[in-house]
Short mmCIF file of C-alpha atoms in Angstrom, two decimals:
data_model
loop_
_atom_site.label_atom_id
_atom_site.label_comp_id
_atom_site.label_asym_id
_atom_site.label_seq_id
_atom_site.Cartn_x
_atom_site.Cartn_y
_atom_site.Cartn_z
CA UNK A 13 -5.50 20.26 1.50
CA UNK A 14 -2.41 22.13 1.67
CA UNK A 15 -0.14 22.91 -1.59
CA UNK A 16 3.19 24.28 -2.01
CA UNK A 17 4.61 25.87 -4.67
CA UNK A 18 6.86 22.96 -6.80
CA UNK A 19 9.04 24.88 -7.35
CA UNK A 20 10.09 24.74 -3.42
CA UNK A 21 9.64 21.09 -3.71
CA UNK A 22 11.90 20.69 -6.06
CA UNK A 23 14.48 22.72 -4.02
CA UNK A 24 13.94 20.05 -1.48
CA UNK A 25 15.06 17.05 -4.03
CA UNK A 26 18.47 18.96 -4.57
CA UNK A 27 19.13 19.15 -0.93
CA UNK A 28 18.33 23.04 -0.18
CA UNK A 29 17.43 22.74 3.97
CA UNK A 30 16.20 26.23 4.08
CA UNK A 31 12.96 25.55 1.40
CA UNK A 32 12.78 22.19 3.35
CA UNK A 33 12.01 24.53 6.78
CA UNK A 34 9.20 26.14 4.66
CA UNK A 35 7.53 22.64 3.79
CA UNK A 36 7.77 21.48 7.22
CA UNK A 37 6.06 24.73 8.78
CA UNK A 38 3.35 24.52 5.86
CA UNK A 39 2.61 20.60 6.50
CA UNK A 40 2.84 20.68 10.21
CA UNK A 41 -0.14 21.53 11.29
CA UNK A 42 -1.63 19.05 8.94
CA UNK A 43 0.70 15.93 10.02
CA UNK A 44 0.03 17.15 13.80
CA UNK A 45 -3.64 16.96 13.27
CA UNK A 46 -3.85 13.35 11.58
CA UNK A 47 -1.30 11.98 14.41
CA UNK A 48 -3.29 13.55 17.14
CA UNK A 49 -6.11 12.02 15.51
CA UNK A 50 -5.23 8.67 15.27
CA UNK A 51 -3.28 8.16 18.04
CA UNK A 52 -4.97 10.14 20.10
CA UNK A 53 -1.20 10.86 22.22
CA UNK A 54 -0.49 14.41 21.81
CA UNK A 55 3.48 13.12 22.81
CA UNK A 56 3.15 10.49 20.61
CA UNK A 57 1.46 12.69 18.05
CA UNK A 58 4.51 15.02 18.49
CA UNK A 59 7.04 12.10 17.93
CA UNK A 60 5.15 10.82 14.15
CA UNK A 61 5.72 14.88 13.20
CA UNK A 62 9.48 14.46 13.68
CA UNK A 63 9.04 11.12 11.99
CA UNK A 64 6.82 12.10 9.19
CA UNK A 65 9.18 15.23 8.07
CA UNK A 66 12.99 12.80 8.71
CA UNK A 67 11.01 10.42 6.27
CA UNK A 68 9.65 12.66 3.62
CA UNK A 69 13.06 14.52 3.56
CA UNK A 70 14.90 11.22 3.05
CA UNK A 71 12.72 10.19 0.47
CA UNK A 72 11.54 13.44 -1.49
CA UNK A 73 14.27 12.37 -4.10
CA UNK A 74 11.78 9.17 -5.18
CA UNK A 75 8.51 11.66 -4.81
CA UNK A 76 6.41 11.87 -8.16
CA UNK A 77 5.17 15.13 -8.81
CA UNK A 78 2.72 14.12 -10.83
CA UNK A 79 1.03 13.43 -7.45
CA UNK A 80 -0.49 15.86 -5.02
CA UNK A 81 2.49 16.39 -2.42
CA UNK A 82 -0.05 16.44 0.37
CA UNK A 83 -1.33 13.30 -0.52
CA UNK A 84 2.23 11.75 -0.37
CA UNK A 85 2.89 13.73 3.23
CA UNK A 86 -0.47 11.68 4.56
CA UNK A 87 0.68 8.17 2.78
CA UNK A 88 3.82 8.76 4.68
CA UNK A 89 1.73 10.03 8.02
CA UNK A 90 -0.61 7.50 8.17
CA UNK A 91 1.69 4.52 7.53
CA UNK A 92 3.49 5.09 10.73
CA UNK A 93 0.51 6.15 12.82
CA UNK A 94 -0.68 2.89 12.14
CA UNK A 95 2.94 0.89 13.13
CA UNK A 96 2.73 3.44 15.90
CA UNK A 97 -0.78 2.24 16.78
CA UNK A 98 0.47 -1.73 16.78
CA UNK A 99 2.94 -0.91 19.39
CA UNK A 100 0.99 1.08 21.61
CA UNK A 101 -1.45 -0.41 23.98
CA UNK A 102 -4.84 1.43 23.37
CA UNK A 103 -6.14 3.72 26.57
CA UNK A 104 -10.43 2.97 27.64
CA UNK A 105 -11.81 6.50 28.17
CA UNK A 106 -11.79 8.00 31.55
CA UNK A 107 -14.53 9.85 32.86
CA UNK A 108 -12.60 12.61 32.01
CA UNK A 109 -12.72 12.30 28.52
CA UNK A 110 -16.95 11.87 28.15
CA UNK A 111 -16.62 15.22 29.74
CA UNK A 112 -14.61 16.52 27.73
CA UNK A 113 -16.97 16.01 24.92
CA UNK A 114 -20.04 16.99 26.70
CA UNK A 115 -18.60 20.15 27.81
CA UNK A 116 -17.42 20.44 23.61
CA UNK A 117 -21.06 19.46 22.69
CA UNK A 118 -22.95 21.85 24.96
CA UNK A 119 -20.74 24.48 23.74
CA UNK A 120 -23.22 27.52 22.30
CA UNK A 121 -20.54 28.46 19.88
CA UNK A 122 -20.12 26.26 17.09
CA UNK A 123 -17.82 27.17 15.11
CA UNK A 124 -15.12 26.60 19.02
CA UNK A 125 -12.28 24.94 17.86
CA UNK A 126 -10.75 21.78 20.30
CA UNK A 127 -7.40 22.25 21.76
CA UNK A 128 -5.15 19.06 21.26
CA UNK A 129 -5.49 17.75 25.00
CA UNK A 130 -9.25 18.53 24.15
CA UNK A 131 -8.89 15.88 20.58
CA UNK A 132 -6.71 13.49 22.65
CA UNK A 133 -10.07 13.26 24.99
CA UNK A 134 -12.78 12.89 21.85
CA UNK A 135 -10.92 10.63 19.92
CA UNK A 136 -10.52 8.34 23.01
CA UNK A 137 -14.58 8.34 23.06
CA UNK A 138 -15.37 7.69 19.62
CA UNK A 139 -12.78 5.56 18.19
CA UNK A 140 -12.74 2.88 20.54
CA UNK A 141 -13.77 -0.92 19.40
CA UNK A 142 -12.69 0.89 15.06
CA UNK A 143 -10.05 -2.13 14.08
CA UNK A 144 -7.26 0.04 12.60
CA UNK A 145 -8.57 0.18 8.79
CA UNK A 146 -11.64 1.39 9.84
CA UNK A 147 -9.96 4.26 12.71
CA UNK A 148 -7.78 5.48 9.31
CA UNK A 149 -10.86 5.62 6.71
CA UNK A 150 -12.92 7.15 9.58
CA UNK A 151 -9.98 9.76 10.56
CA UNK A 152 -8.84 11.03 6.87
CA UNK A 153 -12.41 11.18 6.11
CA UNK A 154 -14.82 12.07 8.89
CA UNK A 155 -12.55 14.01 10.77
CA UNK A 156 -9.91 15.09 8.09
CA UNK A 157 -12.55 15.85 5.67
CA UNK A 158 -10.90 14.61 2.60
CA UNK A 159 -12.40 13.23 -0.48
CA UNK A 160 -12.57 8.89 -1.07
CA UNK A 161 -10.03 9.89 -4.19
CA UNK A 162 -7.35 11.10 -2.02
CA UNK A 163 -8.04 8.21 0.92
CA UNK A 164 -7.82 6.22 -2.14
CA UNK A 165 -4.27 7.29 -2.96
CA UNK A 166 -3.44 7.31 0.70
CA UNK A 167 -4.25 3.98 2.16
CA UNK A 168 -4.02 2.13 -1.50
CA UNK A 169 -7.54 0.29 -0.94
CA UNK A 170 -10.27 0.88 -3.09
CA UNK A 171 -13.64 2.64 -3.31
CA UNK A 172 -15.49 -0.32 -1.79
CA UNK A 173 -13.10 -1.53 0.89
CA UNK A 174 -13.33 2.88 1.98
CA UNK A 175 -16.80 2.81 1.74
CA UNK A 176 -17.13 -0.63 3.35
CA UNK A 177 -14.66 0.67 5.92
CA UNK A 178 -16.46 4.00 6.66
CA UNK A 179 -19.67 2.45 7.05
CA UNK A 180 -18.84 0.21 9.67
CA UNK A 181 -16.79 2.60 11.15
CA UNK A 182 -19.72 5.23 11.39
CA UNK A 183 -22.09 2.83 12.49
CA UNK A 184 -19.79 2.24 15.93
CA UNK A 185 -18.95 5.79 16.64
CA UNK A 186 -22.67 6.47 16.57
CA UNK A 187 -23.22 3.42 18.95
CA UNK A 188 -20.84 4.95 20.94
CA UNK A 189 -22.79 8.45 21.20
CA UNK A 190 -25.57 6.70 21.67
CA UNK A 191 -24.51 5.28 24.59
CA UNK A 192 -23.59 8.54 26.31
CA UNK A 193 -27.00 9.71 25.51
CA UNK A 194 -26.84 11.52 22.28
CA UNK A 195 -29.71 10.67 19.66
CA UNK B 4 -30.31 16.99 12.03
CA UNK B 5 -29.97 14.93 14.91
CA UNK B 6 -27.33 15.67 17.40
CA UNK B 7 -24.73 12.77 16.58
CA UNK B 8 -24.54 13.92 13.37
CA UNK B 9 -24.07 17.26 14.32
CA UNK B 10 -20.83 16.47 16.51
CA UNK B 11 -19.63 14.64 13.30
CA UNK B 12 -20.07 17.61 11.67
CA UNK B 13 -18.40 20.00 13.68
CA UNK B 14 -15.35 18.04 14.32
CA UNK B 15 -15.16 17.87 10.52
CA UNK B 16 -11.93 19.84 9.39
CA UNK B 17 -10.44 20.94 12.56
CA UNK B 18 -7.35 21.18 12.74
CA UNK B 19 -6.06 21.12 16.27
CA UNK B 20 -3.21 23.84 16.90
CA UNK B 21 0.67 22.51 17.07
CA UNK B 22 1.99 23.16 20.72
CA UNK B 23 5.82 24.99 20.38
CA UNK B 24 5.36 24.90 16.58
CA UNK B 25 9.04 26.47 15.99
CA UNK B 26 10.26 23.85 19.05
CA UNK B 27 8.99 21.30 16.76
CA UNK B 28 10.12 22.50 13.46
CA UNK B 29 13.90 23.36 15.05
CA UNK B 30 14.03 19.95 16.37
CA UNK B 31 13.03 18.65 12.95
CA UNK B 32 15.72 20.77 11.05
CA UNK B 33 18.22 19.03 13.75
CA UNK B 34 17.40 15.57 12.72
CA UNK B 35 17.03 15.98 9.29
CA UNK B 36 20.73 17.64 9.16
CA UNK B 37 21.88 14.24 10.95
CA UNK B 38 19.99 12.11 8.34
CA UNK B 39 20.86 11.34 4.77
CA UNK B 40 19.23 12.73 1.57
CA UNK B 41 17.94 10.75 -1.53
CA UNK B 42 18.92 13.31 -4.25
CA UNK B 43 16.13 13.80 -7.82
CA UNK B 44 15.80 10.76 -9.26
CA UNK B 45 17.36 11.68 -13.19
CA UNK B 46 14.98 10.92 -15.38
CA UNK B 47 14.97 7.98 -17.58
CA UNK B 48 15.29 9.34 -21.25
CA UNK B 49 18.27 11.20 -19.75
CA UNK B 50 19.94 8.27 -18.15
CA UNK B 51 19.41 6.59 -21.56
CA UNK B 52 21.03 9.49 -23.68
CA UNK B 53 24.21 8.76 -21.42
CA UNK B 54 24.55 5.36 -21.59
CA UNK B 55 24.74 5.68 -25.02
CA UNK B 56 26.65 8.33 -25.71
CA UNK B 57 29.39 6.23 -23.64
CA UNK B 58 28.87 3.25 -25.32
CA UNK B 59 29.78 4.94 -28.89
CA UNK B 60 32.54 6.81 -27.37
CA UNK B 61 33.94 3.05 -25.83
CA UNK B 62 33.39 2.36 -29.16
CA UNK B 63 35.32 4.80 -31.22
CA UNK B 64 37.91 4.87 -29.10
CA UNK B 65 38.70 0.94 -29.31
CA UNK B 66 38.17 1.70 -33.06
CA UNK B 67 40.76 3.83 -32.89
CA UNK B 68 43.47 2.21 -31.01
CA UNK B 69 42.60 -1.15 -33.08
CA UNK B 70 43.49 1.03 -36.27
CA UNK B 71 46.23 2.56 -34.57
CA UNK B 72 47.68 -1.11 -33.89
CA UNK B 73 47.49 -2.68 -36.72
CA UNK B 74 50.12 -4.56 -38.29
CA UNK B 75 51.64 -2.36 -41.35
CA UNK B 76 52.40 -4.36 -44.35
CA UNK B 77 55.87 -3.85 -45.78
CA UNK B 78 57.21 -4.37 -49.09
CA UNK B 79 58.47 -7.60 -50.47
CA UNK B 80 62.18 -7.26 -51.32
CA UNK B 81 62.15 -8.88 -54.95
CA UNK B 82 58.91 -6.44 -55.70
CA UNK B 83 61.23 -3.35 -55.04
CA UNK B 84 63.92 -4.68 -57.26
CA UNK B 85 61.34 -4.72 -60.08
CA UNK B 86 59.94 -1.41 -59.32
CA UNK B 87 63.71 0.39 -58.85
CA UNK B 88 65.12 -1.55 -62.24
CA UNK B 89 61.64 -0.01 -64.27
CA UNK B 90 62.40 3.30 -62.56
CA UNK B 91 66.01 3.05 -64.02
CA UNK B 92 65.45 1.48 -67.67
CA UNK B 93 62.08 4.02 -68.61
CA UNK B 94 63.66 7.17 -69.34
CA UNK B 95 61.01 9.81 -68.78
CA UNK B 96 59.33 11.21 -72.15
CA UNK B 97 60.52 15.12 -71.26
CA UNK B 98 64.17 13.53 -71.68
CA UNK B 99 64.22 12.30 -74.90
CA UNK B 100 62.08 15.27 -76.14
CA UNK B 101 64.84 17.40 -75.00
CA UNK B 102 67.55 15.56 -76.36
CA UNK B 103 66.03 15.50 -80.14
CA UNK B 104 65.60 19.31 -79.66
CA UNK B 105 69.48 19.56 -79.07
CA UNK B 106 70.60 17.04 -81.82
CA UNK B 107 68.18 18.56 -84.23
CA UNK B 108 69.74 22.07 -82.78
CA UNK B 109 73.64 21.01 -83.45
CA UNK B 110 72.78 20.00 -87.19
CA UNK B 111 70.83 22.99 -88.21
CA UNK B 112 74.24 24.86 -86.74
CA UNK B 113 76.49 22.59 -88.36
CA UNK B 114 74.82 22.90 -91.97
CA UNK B 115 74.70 26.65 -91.58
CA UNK B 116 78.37 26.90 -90.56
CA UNK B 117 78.59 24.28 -93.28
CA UNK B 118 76.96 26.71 -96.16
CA UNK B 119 78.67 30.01 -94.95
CA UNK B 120 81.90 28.16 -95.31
CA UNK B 121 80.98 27.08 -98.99
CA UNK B 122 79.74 30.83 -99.80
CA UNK B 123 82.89 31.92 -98.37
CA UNK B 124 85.06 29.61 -100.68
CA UNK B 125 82.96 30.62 -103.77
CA UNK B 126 83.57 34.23 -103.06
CA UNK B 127 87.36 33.11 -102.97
CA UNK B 128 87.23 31.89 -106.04
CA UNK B 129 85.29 34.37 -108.56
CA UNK B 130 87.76 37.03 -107.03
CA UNK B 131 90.70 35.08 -108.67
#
């Protein structure tokens, strides 16, 4: 995960705009990516970034530091992703989309990074059926990458309910492959 | 490895790229400047120190004025009778000191003039 100096941070709670431009151009790609993610709208995606940053700058005053600020940034992401994901009315996959990730998966270079039309696409194919626990476990830490601690601290449920989560999660995402073929 | 678990892998991490990133921050910066800000929260031991230290000052203040206003007792009129009649009967002790000094003073002056006179007639007298 990102970290920022505190002392910025702290700049921030007094009101200094200018350090506040440095925290936004630090976090944004990391806001961008878990909107994209699970919302799989890049517009919509665009719209929680604006969101995300007007929150966390109206309430960096209450922020603990004794927290990681990243941590906070996601609590803040994810919570309206998922009101964001209530009011929106989910898409089915087009054709378009399965080959989107074939043409991703037959890809000879691995380490060829998606574009965000390109995660809009893949996310539409392996998220579908997730109930909206189970799409935020499975996005902070399948796609994300981060630790059950910090999901922990993000989504406030506990190590069973993330595991429980993830499980069931994983288990429909690989039906899903499985169903286009992949073993 | 199989190959679903392979995708899982590789999609692990990414981090797709922001489209317009300075669009996006610029547009940020514009709606934050329209938005309020919650200031630092002051910490508690430091909220605590102040309430305090305006409670005691309430506190000496009002002690203060409530001095201040208090009613002054004045002195009975019969007391200061008695005190001004002492002051005028009770002659200090330097006084009478002085004035034995001066009455011992005129006789020792008397008696001298007293003898020289006597001398002086004696002397009168063998010379007849």
């Amino acid at each position: 995960m990102i970290q920022i100096d505190s002392k910025i941070i702290e700049l921030c709670r007094r009101g200094d705009t200018a350090s506040f431009r440095a925290v936004v151009q630090a976090y944004q790609p990391m806001v961008y990516s878990l909107s994209i993610k699970m919302l799989a709208d890049a517009e919509e995606a665009k719209d929680i970034v604006q969101d995300t940053f007007i929150k966390v700058w109206q309430s960096i005053g209450s922020y603990d530091n004794r927290y990681s600020f990243s941590t906070w940034v996601y609590t803040i992401c994810s919570r309206l992703c998922l009101d964001r994901i209530k009011k929106l009315r989910w898409q089915a996959p087009m054709a378009d989309d399965i080959g989107v990730l074939e043409n991703y998966v037959s890809d000879s270079n691995p380490e060829r990074q998606l574009e965000g039309s390109e995660w809009v696409s893949v996310v539409k194919v392996l998220v579908q059926g997730l109930s909206n626990k189970q799409r935020l476990v499975f996005t902070l830490s399948q796609l994300e990458g981060l630790s059950t601690e910090e999901i922990t601290e993000i989504t406030g449920m506990d190590a069973t309910q993330i595991k429980s989560n993830l499980s069931l999660a994983r288990k429909s995402v690989r039906e899903q492959l499985k169903k286009l073929g992949y073993e | 490895m199989n190959k679903i678990d392979d995708i899982l892998e590789r999609l692990q991490g990414q981090v797709p790229q922001v489209p317009e990133p300075d669009r996006l921050t610029y547009s940020i910066m514009e709606a934050i400047s329209k938005t309020g800000h919650k200031v630092a929260a002051i910490p508690l031991w430091i909220r605590v120190v102040r309430y305090a230290s305006s409670a005691a000052a309430i506190i000496l203040i009002a002690l203060f004025i409530g001095l201040n206003n208090q009613k002054k007792t004045e002195p009975d009129g019969e007391n200061v009778q008695i005190i001004m009649k002492s002051i005028k009967t009770e002659q200090p002790v330097y006084l009478d000191i002085k004035a034995t000094i001066k009455r011992n003073y005129y006789r020792a002056e008397k008696r001298k003039s007293r003898q020289l006179r006597e001398t002086q007639i004696k002397n009168l007298y063998a010379n007849f």
